CSV table of C-alpha atoms and ligand atoms in Angstrom, one decimal:
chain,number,residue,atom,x,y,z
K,63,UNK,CA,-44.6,-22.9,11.6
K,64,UNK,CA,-43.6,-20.3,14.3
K,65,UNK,CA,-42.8,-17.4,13.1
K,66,UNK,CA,-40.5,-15.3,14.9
K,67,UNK,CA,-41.3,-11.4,14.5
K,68,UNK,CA,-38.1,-9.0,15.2
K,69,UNK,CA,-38.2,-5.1,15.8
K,70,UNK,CA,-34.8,-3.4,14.4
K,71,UNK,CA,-34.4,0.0,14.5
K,72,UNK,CA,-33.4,1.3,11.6
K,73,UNK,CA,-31.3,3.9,12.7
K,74,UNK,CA,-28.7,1.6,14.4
K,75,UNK,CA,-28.9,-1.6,12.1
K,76,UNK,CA,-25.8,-3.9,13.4
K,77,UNK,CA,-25.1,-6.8,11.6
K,78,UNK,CA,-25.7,-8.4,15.0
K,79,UNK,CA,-29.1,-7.2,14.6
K,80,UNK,CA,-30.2,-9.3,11.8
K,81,UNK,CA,-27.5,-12.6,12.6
K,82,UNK,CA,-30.5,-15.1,13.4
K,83,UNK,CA,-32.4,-13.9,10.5
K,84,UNK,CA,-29.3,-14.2,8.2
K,85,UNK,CA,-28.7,-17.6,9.2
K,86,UNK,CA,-32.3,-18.5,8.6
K,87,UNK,CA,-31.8,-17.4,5.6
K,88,UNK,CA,-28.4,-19.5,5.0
K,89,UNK,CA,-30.1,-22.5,6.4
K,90,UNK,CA,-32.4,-22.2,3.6
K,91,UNK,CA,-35.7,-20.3,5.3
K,92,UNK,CA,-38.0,-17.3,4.5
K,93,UNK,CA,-37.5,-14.4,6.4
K,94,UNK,CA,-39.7,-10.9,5.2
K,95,UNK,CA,-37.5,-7.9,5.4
K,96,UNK,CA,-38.4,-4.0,4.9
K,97,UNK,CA,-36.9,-2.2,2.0
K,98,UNK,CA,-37.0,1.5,0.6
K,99,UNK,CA,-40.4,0.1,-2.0
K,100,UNK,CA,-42.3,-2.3,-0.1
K,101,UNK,CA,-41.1,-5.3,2.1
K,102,UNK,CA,-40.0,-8.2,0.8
K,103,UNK,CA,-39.9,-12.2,1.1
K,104,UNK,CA,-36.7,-13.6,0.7
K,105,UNK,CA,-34.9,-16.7,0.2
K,106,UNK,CA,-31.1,-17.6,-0.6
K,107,UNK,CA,-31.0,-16.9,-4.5
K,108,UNK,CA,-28.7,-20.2,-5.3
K,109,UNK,CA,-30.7,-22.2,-3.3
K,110,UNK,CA,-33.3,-24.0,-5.9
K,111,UNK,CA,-35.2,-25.7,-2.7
K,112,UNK,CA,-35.9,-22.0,-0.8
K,113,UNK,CA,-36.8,-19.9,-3.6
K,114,UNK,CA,-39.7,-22.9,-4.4
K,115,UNK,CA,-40.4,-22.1,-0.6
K,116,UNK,CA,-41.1,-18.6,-1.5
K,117,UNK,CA,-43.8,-19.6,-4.4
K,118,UNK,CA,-45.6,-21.7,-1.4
K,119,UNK,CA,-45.8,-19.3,0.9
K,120,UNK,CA,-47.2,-16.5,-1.2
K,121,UNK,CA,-49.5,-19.2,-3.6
K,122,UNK,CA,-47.5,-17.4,-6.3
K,123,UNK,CA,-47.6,-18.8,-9.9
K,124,UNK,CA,-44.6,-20.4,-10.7
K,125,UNK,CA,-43.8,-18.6,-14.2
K,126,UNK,CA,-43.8,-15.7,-11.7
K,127,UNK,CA,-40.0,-14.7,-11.5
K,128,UNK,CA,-38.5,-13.2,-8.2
K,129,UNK,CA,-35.8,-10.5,-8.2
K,130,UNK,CA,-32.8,-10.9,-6.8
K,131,UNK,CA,-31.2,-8.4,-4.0
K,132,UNK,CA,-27.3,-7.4,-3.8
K,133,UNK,CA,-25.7,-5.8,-1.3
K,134,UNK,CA,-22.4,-4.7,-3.0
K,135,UNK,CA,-21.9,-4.0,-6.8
K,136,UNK,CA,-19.1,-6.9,-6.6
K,137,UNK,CA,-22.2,-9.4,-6.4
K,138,UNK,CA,-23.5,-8.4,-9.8
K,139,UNK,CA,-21.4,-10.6,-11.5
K,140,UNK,CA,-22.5,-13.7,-9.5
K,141,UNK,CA,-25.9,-13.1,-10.8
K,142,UNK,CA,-25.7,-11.7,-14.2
K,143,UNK,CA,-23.8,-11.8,-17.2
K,144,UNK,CA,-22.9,-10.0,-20.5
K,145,UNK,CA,-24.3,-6.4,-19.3
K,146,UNK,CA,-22.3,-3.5,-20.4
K,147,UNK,CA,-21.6,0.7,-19.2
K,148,UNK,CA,-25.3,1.3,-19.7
K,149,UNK,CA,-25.9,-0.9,-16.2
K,150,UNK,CA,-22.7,0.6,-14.7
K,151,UNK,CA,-23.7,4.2,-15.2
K,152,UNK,CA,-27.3,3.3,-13.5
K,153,UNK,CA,-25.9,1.0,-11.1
K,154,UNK,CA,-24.0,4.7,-9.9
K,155,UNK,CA,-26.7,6.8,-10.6
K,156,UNK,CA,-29.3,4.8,-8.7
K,157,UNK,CA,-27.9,2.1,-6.3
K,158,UNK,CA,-29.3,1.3,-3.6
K,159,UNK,CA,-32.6,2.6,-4.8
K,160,UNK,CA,-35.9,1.5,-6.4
K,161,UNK,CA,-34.8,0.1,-9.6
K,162,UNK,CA,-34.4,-3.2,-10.9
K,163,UNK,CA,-32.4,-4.4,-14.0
K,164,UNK,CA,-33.4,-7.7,-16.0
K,165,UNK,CA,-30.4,-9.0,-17.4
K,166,UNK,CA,-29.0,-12.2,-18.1
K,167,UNK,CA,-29.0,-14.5,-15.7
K,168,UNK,CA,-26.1,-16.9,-14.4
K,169,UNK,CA,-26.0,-20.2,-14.2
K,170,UNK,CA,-25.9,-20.3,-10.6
K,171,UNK,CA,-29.6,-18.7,-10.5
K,172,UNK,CA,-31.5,-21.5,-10.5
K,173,UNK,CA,-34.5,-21.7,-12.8
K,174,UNK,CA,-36.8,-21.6,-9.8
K,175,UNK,CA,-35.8,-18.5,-9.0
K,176,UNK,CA,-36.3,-17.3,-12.5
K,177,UNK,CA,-39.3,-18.7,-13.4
K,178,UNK,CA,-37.7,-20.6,-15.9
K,179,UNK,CA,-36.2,-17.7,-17.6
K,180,UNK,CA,-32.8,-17.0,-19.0
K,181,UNK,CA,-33.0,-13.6,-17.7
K,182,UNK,CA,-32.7,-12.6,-14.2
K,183,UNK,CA,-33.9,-9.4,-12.1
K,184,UNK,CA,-31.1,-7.8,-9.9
K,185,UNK,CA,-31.6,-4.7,-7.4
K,186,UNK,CA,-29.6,-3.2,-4.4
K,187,UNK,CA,-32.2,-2.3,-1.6
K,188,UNK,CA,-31.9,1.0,-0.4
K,189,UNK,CA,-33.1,0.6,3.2
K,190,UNK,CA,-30.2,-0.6,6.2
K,191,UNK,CA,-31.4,-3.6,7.6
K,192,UNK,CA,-32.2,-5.2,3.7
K,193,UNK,CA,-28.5,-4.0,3.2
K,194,UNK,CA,-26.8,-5.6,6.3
K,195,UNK,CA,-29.6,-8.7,5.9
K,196,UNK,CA,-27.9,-9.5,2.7
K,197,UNK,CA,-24.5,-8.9,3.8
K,198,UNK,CA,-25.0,-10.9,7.3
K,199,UNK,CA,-26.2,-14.0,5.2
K,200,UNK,CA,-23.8,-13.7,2.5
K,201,UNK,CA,-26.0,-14.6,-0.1
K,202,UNK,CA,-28.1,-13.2,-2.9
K,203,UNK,CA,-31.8,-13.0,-1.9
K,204,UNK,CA,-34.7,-13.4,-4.0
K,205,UNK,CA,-37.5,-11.3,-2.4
K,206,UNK,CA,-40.3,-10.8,-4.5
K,207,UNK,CA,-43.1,-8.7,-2.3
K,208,UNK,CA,-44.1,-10.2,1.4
K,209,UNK,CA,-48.0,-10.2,0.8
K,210,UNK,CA,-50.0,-13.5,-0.6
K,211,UNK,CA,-50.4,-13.6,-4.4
K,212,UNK,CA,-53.0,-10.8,-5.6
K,213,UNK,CA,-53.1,-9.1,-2.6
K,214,UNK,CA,-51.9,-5.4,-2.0
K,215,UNK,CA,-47.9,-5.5,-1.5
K,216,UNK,CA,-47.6,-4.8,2.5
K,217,UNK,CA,-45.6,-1.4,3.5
K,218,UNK,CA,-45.8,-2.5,7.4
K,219,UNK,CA,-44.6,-5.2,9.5
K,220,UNK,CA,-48.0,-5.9,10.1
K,221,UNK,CA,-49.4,-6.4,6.6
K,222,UNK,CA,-46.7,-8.7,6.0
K,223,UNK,CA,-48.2,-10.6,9.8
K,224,UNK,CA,-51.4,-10.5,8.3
K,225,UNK,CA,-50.6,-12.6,4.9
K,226,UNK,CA,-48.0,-14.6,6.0
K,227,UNK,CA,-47.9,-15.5,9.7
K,228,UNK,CA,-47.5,-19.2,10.4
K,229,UNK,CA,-45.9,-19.7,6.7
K,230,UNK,CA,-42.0,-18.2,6.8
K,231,UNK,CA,-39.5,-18.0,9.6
K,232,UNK,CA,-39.2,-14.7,10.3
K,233,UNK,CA,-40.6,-10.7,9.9
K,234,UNK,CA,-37.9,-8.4,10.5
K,235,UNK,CA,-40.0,-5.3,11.5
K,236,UNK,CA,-38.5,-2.3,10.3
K,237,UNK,CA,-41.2,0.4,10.6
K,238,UNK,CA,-43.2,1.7,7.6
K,239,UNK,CA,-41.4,1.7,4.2
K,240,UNK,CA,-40.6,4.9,2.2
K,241,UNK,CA,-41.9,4.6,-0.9
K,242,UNK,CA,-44.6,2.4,-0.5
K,243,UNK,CA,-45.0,1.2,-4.3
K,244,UNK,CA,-42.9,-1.2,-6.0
K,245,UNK,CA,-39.5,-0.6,-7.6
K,246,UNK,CA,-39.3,0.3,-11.4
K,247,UNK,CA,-38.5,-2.2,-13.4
K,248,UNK,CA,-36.4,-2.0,-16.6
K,249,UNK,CA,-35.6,-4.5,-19.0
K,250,UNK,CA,-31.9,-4.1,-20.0
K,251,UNK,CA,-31.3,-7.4,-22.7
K,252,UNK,CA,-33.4,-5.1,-25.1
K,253,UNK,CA,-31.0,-2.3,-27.9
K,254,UNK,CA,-33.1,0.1,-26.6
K,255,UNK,CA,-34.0,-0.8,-22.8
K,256,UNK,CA,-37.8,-0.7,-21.8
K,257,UNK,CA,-39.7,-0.4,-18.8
K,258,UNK,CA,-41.5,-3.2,-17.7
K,259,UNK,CA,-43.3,-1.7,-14.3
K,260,UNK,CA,-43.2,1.9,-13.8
K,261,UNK,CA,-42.2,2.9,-10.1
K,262,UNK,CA,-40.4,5.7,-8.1
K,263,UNK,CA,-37.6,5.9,-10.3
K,264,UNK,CA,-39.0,7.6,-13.6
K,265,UNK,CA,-38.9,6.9,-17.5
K,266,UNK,CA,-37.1,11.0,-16.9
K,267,UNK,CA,-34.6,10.1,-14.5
K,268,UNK,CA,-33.7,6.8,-16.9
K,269,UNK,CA,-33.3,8.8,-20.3
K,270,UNK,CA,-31.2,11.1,-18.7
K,271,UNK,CA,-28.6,8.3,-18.0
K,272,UNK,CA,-29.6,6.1,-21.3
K,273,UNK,CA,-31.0,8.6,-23.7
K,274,UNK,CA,-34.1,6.4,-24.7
K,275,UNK,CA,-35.8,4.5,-23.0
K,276,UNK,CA,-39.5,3.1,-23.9
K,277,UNK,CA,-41.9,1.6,-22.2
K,278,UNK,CA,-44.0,-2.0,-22.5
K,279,UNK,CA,-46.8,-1.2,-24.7
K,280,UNK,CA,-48.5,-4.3,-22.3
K,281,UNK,CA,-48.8,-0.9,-19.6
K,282,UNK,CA,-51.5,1.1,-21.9
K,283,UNK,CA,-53.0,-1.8,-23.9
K,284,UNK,CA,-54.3,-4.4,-21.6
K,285,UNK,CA,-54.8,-7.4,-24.9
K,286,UNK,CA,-51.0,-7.1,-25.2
K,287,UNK,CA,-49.1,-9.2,-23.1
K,288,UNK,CA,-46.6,-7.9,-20.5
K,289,UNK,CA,-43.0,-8.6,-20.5
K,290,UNK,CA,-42.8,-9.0,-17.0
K,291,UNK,CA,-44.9,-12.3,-16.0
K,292,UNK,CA,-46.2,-10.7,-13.2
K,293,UNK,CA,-47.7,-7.7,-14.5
K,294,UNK,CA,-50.3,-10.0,-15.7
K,295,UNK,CA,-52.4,-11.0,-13.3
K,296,UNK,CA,-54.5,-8.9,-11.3
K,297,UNK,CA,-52.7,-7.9,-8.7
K,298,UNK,CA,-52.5,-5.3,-5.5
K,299,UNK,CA,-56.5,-6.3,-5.5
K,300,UNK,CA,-58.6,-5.4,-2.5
K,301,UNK,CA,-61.3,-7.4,-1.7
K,302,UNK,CA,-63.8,-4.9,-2.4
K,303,UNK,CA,-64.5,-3.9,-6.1
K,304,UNK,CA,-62.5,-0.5,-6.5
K,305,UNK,CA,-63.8,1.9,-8.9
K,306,UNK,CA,-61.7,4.5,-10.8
K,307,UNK,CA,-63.4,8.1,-11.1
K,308,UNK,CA,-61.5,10.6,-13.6
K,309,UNK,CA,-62.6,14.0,-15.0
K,310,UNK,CA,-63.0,17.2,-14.1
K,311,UNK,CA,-62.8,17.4,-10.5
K,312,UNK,CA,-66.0,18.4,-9.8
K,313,UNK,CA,-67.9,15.8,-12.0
K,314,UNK,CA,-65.7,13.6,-9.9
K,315,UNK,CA,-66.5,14.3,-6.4
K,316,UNK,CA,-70.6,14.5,-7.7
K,317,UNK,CA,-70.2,11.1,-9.6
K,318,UNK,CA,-68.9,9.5,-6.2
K,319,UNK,CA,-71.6,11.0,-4.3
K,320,UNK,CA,-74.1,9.6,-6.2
K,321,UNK,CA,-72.9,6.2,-6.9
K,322,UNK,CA,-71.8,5.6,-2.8
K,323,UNK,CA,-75.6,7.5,-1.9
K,324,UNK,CA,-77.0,4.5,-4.2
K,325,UNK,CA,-74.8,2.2,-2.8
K,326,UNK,CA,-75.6,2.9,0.5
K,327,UNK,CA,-79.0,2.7,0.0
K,328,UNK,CA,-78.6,-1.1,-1.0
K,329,UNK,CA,-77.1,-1.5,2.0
K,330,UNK,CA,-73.5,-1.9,0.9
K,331,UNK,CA,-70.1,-1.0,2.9
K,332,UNK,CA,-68.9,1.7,0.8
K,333,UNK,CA,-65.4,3.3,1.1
K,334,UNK,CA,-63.8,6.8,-0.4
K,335,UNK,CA,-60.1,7.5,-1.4
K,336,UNK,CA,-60.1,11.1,-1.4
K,337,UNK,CA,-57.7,13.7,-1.7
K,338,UNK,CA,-57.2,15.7,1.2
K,339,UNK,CA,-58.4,19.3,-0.8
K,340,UNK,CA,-61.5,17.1,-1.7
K,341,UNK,CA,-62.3,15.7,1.6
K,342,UNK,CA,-64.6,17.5,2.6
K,343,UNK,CA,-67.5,17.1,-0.3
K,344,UNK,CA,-67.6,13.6,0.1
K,345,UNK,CA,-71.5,12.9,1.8
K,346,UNK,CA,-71.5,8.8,2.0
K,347,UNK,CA,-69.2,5.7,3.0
K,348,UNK,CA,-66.0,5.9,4.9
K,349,UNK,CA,-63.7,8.3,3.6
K,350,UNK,CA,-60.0,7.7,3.8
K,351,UNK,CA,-57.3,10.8,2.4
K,352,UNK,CA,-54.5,9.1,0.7
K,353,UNK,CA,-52.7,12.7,0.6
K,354,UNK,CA,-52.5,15.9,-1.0
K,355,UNK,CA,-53.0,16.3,-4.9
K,356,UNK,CA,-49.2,17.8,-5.2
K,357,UNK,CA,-48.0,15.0,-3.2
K,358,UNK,CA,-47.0,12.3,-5.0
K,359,UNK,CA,-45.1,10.8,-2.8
K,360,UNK,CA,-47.6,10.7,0.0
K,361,UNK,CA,-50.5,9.1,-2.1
K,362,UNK,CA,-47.8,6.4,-3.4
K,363,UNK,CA,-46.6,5.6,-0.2
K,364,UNK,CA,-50.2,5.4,1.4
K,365,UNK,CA,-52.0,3.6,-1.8
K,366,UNK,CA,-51.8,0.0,-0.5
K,367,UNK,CA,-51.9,0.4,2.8
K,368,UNK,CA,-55.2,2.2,2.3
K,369,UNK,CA,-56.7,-0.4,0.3
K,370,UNK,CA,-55.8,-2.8,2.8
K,371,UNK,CA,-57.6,-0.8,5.6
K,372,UNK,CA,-60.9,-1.1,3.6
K,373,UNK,CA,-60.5,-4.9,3.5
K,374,UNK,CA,-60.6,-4.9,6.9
K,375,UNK,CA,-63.6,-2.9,7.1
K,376,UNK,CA,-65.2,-5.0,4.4
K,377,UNK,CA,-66.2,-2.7,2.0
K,378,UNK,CA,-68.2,-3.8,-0.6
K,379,UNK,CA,-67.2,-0.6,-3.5
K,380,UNK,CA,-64.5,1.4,-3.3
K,381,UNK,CA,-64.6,4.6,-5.1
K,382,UNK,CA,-61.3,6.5,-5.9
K,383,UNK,CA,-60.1,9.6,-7.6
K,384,UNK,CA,-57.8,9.5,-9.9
K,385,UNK,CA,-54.3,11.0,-10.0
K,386,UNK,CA,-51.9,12.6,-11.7
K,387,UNK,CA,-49.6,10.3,-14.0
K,388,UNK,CA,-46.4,12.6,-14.3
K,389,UNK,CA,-43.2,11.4,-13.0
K,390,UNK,CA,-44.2,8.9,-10.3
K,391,UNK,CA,-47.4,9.3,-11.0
K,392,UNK,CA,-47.6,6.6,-13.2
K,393,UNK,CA,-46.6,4.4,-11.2
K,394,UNK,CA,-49.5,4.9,-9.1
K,395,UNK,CA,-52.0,5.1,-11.8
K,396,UNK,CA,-50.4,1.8,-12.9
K,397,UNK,CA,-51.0,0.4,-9.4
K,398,UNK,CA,-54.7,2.1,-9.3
K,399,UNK,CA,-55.9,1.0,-12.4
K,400,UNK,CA,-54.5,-3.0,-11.6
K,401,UNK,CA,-56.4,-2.7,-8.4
K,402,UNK,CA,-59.1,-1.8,-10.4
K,403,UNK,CA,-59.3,-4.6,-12.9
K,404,UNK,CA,-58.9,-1.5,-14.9
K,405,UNK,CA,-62.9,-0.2,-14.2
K,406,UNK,CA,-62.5,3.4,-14.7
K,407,UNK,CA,-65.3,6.1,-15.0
K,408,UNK,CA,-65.1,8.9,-16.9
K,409,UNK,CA,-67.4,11.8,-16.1
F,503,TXA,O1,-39.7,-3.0,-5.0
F,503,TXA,C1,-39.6,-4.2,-5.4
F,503,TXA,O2,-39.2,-4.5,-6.5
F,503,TXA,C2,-40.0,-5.3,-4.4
F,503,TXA,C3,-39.0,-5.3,-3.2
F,503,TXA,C4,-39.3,-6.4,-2.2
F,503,TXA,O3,-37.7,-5.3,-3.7
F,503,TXA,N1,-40.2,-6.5,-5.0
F,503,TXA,C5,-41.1,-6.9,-5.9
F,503,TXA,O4,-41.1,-8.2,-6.3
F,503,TXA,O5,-42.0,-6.1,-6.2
F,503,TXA,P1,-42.4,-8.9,-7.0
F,503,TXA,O6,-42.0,-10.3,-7.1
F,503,TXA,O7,-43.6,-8.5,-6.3
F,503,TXA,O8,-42.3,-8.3,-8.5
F,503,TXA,C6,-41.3,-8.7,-9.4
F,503,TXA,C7,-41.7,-8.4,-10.7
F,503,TXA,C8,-42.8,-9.3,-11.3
F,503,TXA,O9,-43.7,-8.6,-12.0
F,503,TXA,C9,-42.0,-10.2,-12.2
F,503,TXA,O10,-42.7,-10.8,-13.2
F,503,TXA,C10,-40.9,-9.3,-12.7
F,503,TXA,O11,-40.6,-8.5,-11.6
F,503,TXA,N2,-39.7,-10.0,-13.1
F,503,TXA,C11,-38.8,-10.7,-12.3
F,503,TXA,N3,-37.8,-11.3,-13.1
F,503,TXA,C12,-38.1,-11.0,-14.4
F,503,TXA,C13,-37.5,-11.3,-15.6
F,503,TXA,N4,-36.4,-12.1,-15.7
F,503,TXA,N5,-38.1,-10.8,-16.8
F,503,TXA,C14,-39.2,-10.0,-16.7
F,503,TXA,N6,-39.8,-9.7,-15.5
F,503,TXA,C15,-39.3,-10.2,-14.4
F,504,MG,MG1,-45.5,-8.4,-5.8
């Protein structure tokens, strides 16, 4: 298949901008699109035949359900059904922006779309050409991320090339994404509504709109199994085996050392995500600074990207520090320690 790739600036996003891709899309095709999180794949919601598409191109399990971007508030109701105020007064507080609601689904969402659930997943993108991508094609579209199944979900144009080139219509190129780590999931068909993934949108920023809020117990206890089929498998996985280092800081930084100098003795690739205070103590490998400790945001948004850059370099161990997991911080611990297959050291 060709695939056509299509730079947009994101500054002057015109619905003529995205026409061709919007009709791909109408015609029943996969075009990958930026958003605020990461970018996504998408497919006409309604359309049973496209969303299977979507499961192809990515060799994503099929009990694997796909959320489902809105444009316009108006739209909710074509996808969902029997929600109340609670979704209204985050729908306010937080559309467009990185959170998505499971509710209950239409019938007009096929089950391919769902995975076979009666529930759907609903968000409205917070990124211009997402916005005027969905508006354009006048559908729904299911985008679950652009990358192949397992792999770290892509924050550029060209991870999404890499993955997926020669399997979907079309890359709309929109730069490097925002936020750079999935949005936060919450499951609103439960009396008290819990969070299935954490992401940039915090279990602090919910209660203040719902009071409580909890979270899957699936997140801290790995036996337990997660609400949201996806958080199952390993996933955002380098190829590399990534290694989790926490403790006091300078146990840390002399834990790495000695494990990469062993490493590299063996003659193994070995790669560092460092913080950029830390940087400097690192004596083996390749090091890579994901950001500065009190910057969440930069180590979120540079995480997978990151970890993709050591694929390429074929790195055999990757060891990381580990961050703080306040406010946004757990998502990227959650995101760290999936990577990870969950090996953490303790020192
Ligand atoms: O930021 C994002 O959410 C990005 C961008 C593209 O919008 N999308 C994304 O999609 O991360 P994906 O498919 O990679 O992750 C969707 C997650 C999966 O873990 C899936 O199991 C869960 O949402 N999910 C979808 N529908 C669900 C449902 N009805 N009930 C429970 N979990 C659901
Ligand atoms: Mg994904």
């Amino acid at each position: 298949m060709n695939t056509i790739i299509q730079k947009i600036d994101l500054e002057h996003v015109t619905l003529q901008a995205v026409r061709e891709a919007a009709n791909i899309i109408r015609a029943g095709g996969l075009v990958a699109f930026p958003t605020e999180t990461v970018y996504g794949l998408g497919a006409n919601a309604k359309d049973a035949l496209a969303a299977k598409k979507i499961y192809q191109a990515k060799g994503r399990p099929s009990d694997n359900p796909l959320i489902v971007h809105i444009a316009a508030l108006e739209s909710l109701s074509t996808v969902a059904k029997n929600y109340g105020d609670a979704v209204f007064a985050l729908a306010e507080k937080f559309w467009p922006g990185p959170l998505t609601l499971i509710l209950q689904k239409q019938e007009q969402i096929p089950y391919s779309t769902t995975g076979g659930l009666d529930t759907v997943a609903v968000r409205m993108p917070k990124n211009e050409i997402a916005l005027k991508l969905i508006e354009a094609s006048g559908c729904c579209i299911a985008a679950p991320s652009a990358n192949i199944s397992g792999k770290p979900s892509p924050t550029t144009m060209e991870h999404v090339k890499k993955d997926l080139f020669g399997k979907i219509d079309c890359i709309l190129d929109g730069g490097s994404v925002g936020i750079g780590l999935e949005s936060t999931i919450v499951d609103m068909t439960e009396k008290i509504p819990v969070i299935l993934r954490p992401g940039y949108v915090t279990k602090e920023q919910l209660e203040m709109v719902l009071g409580s809020v909890s979270y899957d117990p699936a997140l801290f206890l790995t036996e337990q199994r997660p609400k949201a089929p996806g958080m199952k498998y390993r996933h955002y996985a380098p190829e590399g085996n990534l290694i989790i280092v926490q403790g006091d800081a300078k146990r840390v930084i002399q834990r790495i050392n000695l494990e990469s100098a062993e490493k590299v003795r063996l003659g193994k690739r070995v790669g560092i995500i460092a913080t950029q205070e830390n940087r400097q103590q690192y004596l083996y490998g390749t090091v890579k600074v994901i950001g500065r400790q009190e910057d969440q945001g930069e180590i979120g948004r540079n995480l997978f990207s990151i970890l993709r850059e050591f694929d390429e370099l074929g790195t055999d161990y990757i060891y990381t520090e580990s961050f703080s997991e306040e406010g946004f911080g757990q998502a990227i611990m959650n995101r760290l320690k999936k990577a990870a297959a969950n090996v953490v050291y303790d020192v």
